[in-house]
Coordinates of C-alpha atoms (C1' of nucleotides) in Angstrom, one line a residue:
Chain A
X16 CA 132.8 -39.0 -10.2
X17 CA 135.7 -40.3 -12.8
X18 CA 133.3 -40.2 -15.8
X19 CA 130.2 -42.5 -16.1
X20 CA 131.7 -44.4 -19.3
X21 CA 135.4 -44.5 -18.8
X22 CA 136.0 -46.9 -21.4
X23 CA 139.2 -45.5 -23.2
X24 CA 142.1 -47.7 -21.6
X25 CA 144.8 -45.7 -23.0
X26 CA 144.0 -41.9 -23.6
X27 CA 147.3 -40.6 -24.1
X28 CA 145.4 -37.5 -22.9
X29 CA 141.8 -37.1 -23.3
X30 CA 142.2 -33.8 -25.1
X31 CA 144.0 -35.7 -28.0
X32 CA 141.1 -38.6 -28.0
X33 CA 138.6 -35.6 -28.3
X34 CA 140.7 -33.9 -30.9
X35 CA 140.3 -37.2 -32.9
X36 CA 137.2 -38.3 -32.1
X37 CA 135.5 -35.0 -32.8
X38 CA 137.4 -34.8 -36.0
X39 CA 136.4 -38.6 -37.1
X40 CA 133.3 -37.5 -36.5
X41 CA 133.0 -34.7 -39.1
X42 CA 135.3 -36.1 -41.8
X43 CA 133.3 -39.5 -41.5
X44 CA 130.0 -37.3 -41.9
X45 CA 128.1 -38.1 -38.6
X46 CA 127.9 -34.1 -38.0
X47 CA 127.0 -32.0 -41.1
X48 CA 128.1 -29.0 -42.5
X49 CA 126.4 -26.4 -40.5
X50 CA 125.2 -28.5 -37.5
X51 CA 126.3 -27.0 -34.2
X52 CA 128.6 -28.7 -31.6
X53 CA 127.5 -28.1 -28.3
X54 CA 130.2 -28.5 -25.7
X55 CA 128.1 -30.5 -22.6
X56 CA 126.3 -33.1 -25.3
X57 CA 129.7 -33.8 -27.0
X58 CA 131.7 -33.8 -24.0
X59 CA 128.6 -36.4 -22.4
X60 CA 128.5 -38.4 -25.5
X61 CA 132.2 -39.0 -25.5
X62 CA 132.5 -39.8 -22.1
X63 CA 134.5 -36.9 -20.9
X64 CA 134.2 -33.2 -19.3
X65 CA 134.0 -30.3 -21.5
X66 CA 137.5 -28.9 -20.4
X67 CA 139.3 -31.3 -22.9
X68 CA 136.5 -31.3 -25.5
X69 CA 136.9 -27.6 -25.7
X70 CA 140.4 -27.6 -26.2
X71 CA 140.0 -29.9 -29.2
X72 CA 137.6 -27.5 -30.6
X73 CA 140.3 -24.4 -30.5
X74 CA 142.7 -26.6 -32.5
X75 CA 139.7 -27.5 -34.9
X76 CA 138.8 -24.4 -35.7
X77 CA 142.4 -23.5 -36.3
X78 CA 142.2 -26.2 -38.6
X79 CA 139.3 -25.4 -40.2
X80 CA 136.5 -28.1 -39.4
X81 CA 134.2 -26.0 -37.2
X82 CA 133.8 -22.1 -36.6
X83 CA 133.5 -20.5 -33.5
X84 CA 131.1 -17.0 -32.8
X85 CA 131.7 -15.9 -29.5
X86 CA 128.9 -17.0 -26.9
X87 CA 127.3 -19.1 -29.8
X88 CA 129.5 -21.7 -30.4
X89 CA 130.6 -23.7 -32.7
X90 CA 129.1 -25.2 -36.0
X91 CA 130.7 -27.5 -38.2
X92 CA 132.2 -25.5 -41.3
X93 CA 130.4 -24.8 -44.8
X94 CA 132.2 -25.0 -47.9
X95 CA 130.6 -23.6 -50.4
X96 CA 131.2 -23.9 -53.8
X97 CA 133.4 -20.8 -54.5
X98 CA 135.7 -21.6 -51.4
X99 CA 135.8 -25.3 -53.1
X100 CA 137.1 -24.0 -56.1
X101 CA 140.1 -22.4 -54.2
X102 CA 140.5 -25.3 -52.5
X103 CA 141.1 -27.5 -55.4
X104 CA 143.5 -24.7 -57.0
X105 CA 146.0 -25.0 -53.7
X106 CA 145.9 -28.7 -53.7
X107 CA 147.0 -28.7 -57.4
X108 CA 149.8 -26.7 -56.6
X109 CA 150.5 -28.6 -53.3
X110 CA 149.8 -32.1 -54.5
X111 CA 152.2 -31.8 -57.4
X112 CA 154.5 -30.6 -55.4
X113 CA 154.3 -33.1 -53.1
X114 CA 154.5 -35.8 -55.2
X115 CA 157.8 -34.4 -56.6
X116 CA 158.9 -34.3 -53.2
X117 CA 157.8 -38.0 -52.6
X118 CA 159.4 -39.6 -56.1
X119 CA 162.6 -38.2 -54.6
X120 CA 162.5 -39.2 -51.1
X121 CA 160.4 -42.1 -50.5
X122 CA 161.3 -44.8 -48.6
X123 CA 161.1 -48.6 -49.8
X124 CA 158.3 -49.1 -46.7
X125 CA 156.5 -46.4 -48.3
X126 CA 156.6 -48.1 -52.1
X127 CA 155.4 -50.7 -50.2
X128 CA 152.5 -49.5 -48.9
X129 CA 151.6 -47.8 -52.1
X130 CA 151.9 -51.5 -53.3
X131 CA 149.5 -52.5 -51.1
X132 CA 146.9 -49.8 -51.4
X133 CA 147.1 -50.0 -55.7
X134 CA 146.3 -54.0 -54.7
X135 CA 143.1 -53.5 -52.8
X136 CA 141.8 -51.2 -55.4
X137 CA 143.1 -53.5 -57.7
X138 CA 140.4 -56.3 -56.0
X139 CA 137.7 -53.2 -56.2
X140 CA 138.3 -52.4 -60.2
X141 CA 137.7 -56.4 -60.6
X142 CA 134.2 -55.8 -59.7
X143 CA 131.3 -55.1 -61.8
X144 CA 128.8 -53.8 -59.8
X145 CA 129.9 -51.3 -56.4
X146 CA 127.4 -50.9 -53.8
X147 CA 127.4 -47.8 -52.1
X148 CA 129.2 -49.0 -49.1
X149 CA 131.8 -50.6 -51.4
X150 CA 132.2 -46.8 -53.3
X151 CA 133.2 -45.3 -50.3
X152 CA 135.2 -47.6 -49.3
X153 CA 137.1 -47.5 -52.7
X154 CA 137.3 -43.7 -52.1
X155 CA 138.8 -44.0 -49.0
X156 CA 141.5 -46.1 -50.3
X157 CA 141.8 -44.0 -52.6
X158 CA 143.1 -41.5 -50.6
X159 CA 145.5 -43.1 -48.8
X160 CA 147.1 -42.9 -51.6
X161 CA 147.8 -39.2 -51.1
X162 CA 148.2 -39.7 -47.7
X163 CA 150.8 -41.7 -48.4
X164 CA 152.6 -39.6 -50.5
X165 CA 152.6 -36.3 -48.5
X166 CA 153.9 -38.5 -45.8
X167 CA 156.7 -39.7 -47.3
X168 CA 157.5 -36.0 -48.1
X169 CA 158.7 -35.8 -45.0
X170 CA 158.1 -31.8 -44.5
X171 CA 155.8 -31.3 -41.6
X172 CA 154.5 -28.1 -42.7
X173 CA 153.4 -29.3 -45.5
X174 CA 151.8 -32.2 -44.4
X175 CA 150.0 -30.5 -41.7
X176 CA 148.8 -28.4 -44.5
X177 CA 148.3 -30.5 -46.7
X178 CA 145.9 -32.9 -44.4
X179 CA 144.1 -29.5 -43.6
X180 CA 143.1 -29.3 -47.1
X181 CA 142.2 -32.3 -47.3
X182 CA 140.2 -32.3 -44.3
X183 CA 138.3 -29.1 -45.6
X184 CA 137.3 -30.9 -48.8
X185 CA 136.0 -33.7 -47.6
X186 CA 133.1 -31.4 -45.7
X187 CA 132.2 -31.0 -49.1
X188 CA 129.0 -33.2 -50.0
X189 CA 129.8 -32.8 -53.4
X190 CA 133.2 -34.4 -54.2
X191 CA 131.4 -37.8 -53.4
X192 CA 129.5 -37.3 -57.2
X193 CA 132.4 -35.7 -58.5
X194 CA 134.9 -38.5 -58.3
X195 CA 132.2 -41.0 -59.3
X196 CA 131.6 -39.3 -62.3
X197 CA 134.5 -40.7 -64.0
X198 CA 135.5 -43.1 -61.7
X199 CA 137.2 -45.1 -64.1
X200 CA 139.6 -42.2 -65.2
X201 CA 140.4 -41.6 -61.3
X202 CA 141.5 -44.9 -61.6
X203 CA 144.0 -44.6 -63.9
X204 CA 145.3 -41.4 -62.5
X205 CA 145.6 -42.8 -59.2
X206 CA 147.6 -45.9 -61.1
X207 CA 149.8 -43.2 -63.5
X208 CA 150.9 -41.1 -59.7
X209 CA 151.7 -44.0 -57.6
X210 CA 154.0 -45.7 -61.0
X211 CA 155.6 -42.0 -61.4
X212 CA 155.9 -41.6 -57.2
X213 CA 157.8 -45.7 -57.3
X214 CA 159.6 -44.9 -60.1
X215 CA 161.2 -42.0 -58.4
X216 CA 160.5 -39.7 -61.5
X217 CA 159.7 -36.1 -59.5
X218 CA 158.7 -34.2 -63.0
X219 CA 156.6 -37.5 -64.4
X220 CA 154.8 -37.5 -60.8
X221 CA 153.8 -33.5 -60.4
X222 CA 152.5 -33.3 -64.0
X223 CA 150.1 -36.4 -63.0
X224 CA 149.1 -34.9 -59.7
X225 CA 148.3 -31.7 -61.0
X226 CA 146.3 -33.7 -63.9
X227 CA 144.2 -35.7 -61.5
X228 CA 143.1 -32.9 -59.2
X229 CA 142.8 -30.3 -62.1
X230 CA 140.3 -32.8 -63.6
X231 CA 138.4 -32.8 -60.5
X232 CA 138.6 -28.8 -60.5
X233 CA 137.1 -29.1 -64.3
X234 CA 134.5 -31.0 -62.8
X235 CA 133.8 -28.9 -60.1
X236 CA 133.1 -26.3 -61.9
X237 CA 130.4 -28.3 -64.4
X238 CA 129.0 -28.7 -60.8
X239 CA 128.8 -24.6 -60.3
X240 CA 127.9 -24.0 -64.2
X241 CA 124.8 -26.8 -63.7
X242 CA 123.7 -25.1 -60.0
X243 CA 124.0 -21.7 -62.3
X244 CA 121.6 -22.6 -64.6
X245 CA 119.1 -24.6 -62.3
X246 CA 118.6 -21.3 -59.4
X247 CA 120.0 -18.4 -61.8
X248 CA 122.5 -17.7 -59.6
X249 CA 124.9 -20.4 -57.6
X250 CA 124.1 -21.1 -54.2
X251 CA 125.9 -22.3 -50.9
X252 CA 125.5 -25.7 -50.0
X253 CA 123.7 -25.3 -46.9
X254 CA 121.5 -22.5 -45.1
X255 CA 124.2 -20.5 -43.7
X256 CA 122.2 -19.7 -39.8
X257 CA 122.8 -15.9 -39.3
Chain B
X25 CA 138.9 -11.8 -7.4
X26 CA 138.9 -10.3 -10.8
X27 CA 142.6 -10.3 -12.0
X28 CA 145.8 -7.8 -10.8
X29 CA 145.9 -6.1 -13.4
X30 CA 142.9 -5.6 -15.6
X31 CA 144.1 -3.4 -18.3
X32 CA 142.2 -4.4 -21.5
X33 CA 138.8 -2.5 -21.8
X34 CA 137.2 -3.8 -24.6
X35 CA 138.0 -7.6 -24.6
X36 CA 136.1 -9.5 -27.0
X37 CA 136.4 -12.8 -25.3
X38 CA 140.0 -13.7 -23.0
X39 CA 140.9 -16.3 -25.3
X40 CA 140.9 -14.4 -28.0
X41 CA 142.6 -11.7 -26.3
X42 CA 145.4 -14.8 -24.9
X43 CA 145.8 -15.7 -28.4
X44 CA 146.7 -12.6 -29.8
X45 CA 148.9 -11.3 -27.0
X46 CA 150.9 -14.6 -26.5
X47 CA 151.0 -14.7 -30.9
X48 CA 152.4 -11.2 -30.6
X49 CA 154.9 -12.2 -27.8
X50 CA 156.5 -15.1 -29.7
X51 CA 156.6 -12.9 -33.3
X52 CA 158.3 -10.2 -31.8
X53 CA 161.0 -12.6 -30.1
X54 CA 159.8 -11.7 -26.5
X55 CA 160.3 -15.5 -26.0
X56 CA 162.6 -17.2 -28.0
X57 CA 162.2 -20.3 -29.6
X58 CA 162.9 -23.4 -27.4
X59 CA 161.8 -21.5 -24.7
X60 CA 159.1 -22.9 -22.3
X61 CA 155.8 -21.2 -22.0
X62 CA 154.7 -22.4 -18.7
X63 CA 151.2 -21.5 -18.1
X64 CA 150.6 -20.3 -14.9
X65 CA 153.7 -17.9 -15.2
X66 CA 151.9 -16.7 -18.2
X67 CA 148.6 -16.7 -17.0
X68 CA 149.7 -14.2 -13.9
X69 CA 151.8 -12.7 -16.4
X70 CA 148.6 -11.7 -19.0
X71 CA 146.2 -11.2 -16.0
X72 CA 143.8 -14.1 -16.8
X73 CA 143.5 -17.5 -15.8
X74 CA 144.6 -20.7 -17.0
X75 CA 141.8 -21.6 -18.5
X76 CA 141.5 -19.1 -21.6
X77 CA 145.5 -19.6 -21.8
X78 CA 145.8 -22.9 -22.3
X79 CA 142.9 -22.1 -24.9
X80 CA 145.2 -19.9 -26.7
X81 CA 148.1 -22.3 -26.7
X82 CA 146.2 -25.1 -28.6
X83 CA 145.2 -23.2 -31.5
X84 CA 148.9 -21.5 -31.6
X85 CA 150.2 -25.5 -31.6
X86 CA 148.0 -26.2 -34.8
X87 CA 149.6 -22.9 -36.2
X88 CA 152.8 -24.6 -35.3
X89 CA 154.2 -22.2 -33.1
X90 CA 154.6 -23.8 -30.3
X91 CA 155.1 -27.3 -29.7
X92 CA 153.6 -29.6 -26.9
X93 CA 154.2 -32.7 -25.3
X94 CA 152.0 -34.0 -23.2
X95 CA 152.9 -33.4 -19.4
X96 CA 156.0 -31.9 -20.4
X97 CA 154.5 -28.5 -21.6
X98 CA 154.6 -26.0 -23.9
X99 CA 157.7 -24.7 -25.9
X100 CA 157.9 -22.1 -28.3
X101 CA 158.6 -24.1 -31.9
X102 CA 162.3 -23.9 -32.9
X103 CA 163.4 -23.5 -36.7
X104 CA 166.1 -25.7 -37.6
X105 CA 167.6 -24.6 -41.3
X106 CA 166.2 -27.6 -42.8
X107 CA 163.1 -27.2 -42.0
X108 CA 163.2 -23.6 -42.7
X109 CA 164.4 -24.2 -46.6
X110 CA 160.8 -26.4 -46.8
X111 CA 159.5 -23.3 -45.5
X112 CA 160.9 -21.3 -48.3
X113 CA 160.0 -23.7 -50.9
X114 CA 156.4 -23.9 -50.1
X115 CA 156.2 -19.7 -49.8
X116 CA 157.8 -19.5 -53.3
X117 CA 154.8 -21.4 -54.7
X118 CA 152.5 -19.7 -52.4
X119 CA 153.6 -16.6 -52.7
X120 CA 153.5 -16.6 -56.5
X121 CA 150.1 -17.9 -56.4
X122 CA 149.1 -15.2 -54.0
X123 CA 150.3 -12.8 -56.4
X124 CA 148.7 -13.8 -59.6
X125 CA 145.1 -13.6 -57.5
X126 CA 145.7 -10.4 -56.3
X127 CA 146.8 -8.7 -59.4
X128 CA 143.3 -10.3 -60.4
X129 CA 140.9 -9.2 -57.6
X130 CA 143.0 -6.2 -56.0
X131 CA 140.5 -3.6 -55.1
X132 CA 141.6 0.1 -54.8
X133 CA 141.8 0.1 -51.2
X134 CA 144.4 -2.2 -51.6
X135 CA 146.6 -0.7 -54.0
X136 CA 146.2 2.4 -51.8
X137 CA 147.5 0.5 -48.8
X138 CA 150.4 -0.6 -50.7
X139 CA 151.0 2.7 -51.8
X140 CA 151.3 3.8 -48.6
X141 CA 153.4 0.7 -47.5
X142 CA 156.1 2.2 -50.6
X143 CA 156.0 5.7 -49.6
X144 CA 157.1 4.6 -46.1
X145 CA 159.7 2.2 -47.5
X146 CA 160.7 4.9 -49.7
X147 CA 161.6 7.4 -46.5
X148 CA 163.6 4.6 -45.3
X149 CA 165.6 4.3 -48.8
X150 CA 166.3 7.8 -48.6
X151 CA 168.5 8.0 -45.8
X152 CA 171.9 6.8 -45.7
X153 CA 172.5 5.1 -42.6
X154 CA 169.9 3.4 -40.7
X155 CA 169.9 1.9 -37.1
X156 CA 169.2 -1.2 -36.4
X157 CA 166.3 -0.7 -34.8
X158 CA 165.0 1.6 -38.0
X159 CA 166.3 -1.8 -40.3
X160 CA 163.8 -3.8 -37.9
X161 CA 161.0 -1.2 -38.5
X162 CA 161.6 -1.6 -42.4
X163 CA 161.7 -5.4 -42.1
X164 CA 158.0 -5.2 -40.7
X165 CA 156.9 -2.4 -43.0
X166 CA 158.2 -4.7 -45.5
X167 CA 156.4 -8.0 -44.4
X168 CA 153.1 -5.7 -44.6
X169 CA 153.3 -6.0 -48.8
X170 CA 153.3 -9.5 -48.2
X171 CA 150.3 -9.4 -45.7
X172 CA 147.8 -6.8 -48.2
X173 CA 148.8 -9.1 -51.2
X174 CA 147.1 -12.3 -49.5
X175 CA 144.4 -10.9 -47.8
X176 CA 143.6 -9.0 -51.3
X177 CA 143.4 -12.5 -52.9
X178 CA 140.5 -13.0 -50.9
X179 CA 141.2 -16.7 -50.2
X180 CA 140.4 -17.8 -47.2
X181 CA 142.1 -20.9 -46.7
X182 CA 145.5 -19.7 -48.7
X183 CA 145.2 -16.4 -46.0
X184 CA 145.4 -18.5 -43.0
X185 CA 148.0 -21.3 -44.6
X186 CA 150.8 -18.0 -45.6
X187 CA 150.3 -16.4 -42.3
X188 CA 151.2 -19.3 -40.5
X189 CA 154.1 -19.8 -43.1
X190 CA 155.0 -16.3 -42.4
X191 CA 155.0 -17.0 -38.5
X192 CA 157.3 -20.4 -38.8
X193 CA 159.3 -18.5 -40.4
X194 CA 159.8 -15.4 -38.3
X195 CA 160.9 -17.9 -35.8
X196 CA 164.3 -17.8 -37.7
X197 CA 166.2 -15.7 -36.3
X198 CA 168.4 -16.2 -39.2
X199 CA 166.1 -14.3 -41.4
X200 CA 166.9 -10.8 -39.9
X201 CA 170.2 -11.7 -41.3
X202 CA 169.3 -13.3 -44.8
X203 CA 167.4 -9.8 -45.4
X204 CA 170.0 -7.3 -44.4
X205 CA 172.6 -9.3 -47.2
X206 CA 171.5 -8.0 -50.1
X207 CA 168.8 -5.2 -49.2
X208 CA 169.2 -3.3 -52.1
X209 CA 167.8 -5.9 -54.2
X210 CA 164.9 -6.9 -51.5
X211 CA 163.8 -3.5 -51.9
X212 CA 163.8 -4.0 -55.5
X213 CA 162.2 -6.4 -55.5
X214 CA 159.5 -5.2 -53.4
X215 CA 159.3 -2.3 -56.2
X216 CA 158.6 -4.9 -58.6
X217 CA 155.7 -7.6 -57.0
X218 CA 154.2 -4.0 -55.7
X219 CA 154.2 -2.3 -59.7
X220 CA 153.1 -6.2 -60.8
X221 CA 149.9 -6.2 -58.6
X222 CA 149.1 -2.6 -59.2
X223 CA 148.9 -3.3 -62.7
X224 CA 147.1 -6.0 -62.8
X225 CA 149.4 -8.1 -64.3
X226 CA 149.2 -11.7 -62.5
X227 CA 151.8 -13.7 -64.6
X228 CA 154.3 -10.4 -63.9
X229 CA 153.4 -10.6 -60.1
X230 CA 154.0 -14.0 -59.6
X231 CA 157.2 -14.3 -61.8
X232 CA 158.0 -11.5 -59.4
X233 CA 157.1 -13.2 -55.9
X234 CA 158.9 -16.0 -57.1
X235 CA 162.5 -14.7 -57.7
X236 CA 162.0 -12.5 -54.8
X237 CA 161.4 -15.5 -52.2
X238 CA 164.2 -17.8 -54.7
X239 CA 166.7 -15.4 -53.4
X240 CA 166.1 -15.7 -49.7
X241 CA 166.4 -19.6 -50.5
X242 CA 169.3 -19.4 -52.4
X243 CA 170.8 -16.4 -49.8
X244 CA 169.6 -19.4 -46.8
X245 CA 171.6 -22.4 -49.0
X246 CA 174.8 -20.4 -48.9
X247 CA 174.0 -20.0 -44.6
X248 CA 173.5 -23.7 -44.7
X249 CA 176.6 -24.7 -46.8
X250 CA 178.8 -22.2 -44.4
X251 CA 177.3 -23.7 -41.1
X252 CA 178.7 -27.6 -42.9
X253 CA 182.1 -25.7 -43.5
X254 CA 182.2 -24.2 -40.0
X255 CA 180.7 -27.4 -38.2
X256 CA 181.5 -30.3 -40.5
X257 CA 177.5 -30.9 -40.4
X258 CA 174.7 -28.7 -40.4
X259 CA 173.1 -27.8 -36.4
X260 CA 169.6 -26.8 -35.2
X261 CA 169.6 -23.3 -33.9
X262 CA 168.9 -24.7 -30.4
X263 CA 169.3 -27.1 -28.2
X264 CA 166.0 -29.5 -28.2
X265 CA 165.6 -30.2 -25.0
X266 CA 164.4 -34.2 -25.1
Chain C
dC22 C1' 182.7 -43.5 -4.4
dC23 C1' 179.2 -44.6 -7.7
dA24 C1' 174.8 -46.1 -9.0
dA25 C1' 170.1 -47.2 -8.4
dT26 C1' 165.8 -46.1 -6.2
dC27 C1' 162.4 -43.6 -3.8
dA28 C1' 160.2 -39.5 -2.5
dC29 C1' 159.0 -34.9 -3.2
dG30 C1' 158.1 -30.8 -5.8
dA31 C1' 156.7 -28.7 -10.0
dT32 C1' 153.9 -28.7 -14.0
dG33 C1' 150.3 -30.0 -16.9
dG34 C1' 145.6 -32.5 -17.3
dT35 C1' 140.8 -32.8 -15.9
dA36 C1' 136.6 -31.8 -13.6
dT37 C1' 133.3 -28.8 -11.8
dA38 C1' 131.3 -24.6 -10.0
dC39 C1' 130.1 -20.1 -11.2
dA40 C1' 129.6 -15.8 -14.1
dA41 C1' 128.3 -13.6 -18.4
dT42 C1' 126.1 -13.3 -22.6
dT43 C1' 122.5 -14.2 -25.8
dG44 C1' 118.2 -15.8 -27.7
dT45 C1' 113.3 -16.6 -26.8
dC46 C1' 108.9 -16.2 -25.1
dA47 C1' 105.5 -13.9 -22.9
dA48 C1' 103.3 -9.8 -21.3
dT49 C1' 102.0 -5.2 -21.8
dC50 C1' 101.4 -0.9 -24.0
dG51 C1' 100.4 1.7 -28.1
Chain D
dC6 C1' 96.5 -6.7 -33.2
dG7 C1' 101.3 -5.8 -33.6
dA8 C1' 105.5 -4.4 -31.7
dT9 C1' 108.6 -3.5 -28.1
dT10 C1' 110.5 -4.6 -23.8
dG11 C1' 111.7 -7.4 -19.9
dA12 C1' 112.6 -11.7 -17.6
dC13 C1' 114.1 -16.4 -17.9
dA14 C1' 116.4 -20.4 -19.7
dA15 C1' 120.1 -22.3 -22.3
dT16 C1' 124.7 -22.1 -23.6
dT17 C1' 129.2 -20.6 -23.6
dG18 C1' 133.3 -18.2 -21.1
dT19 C1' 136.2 -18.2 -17.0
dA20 C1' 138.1 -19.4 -12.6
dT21 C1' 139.7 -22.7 -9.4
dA22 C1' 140.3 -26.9 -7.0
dC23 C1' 142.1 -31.4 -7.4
dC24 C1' 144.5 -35.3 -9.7
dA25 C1' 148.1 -37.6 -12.5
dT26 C1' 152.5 -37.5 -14.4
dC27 C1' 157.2 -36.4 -14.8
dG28 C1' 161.9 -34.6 -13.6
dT29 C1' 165.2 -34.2 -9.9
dG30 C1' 167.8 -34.7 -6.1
dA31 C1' 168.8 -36.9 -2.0
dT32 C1' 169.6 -41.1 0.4
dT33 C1' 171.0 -45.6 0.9
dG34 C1' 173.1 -49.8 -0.4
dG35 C1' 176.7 -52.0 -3.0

DNA sequence: CCAATCACGATGGTATACAATTGTCAATCG
DNA sequence: CGATTGACAATTGTATACCATCGTGATTGG
């Protein structure tokens, strides 16, 4: 049979659709942290056999997103709160130096779409009162922001690192309060490193990444001093199945 | 039937065993970049079947060391000297980092290990004339500092993201070259991150790290600036095959 | 003689059948 | 009654057969 819902007209190849279906599917949330993947539901649910489905999984856990124990399969990865914390140290590093990279290189169609991004968030700032929906939505613009700007980098290793890091911090439950608890300073941060990053000022543009995610850091770590407190010890974010 | 030549006893899973052995192939230049890994070849080749291989070869593409495009194949990833001075940029930072943790979190297991890593360097220092295989042997001994540091700084995330950096840039062929030019100050250098870490001193290791990966840029910018004189503009290492 | 097109061969992409391993549940023995 | 062991079911690991796509070279028409 060719696959009871073939509905993808144009699947460059169906291991890359699975690659970014899968992948949608845990950075948008609709697997959690911890929840097993098995191969014959996913590859069912998607529409296609497990051959390419598995294939996407190798490069995922590569990446990051899931883990694999031999002859158990795979789970979507945990971040726990330590590992977070190391997370956010790397991206300081590799955000500022990305957006050093970026003030110096960036093309006019990228300052254009930086233009455009800072103007729908622009429409979201003029609004009193978010609803949830309109939060997350605000948060994913937000980060285009930074996609944006390792993009215009240019350096494909960094990028692809850069996205993995990314990637792994958003399976973090967490982040969500943490950039709402002072949304309106992520604002302005997000306003001061696209101005430095159009004004091609490298030095002015690093010193403001590294401010905005060592905020969230400073944050993150209120997080792990309250969890401290509340169990005696901190805790992992999810039962960890032995 | 159950493959020609079943040599491995204890594999934990074929894929796993395909990753590593194909990994190894490409680090130790078996293959050279721009090469085509064509997977049947390789699958007779390894004693397993396709399946596992092509496995192996997705995860190495998100590692980024080989490329793929889609119906074309596999190719083993090739280094231009562009790319490569990203390469070096990003390890400078990294690498520093790296250091600072480890001189934190070192255990004495570790500093063991990189004693032993100096007394075997220290053998090679001794004699007067080394071969070029023996300058190969203390290239890898060499690379093995690297390796403890990061996996002593415990990170998970930083671990995998250096050893891929490592692997992109073992692809350059120029490196060998790059090292040989000044080895008296590589392996004092080496003295000097190893004495850092040992002694707990993180601001001394990664000031350390730092120059000692700033001179294998700098040493790569005067390659570079040679190759304009020579060519009238700079050249990939190998012909891309479109 | 050159160029465009068509057919064929090689290679990668996908599906499916089968083997191996592991976890679970039940039965039996202490 | 509890624990240990053995068989079965579920799930992943591997092999192979088949299909789609692409590059290449030959052939034919200009």
């Amino acid at each position: 049979m060719k696959g009871s819902g073939n509905i993808d007209r144009n699947p460059a190849t169906l291991k890359q659709t699975a690659f970014d279906r899968v992948r949608a599917m845990i950075l948008r949330g609709e697997v959690r942290p911890g929840e097993p993947l098995r191969e014959r539901e996913l590859s069912d649910k998607l529409g296609l056999s497990r051959t390419p489905l598995r294939e996407a999984l190798n490069k995922l856990e590569i990446e990051g997103l899931v883990e694999n124990q031999p002859h158990r399969g795979y789970t979507v990865t945990v971040v726990d709160l330590k590992t977070a914390g190391e997370l956010l140290d790397l991206r300081m590093l590799l955000d500022a130096h990305a957006a050093a990279l970026a003030a110096d290189s960036i093309t006019e169609k990228g300052i254009a779409e930086l233009d455009a991004v800072m103007r729908r968030l622009a429409a979201f700032e003029a609004h009193e009162h978010l609803s949830l929906d309109d939060l997350a939505e605000e948060v994913r613009t937000g980060m285009r922001i930074h996609e944006i700007i390792v993009r215009e980098t240019g350096q494909r290793f960094l990028i692809d690192t850069l996205n993995a890091l990314y990637g792994r911090l958003s399976l973090l439950i967490w982040v969500d309060v943490l950039w709402i608890d002072r949304w309106d300073l992520t604002r302005a941060e997000h306003k001061e490193i696209v101005a430095a990053v159009t004004a091609r000022d490298g030095k002015r543009a690093a010193r403001a990444a590294k401010l905005h995610v060592q905020r969230s850091r400073d944050d993150l770590q209120r997080v792990v001093d309250a969890q401290s407190l509340l169990h005696g010890t901190h805790r992992p974010l999810a039962e960890g199945r032995r």
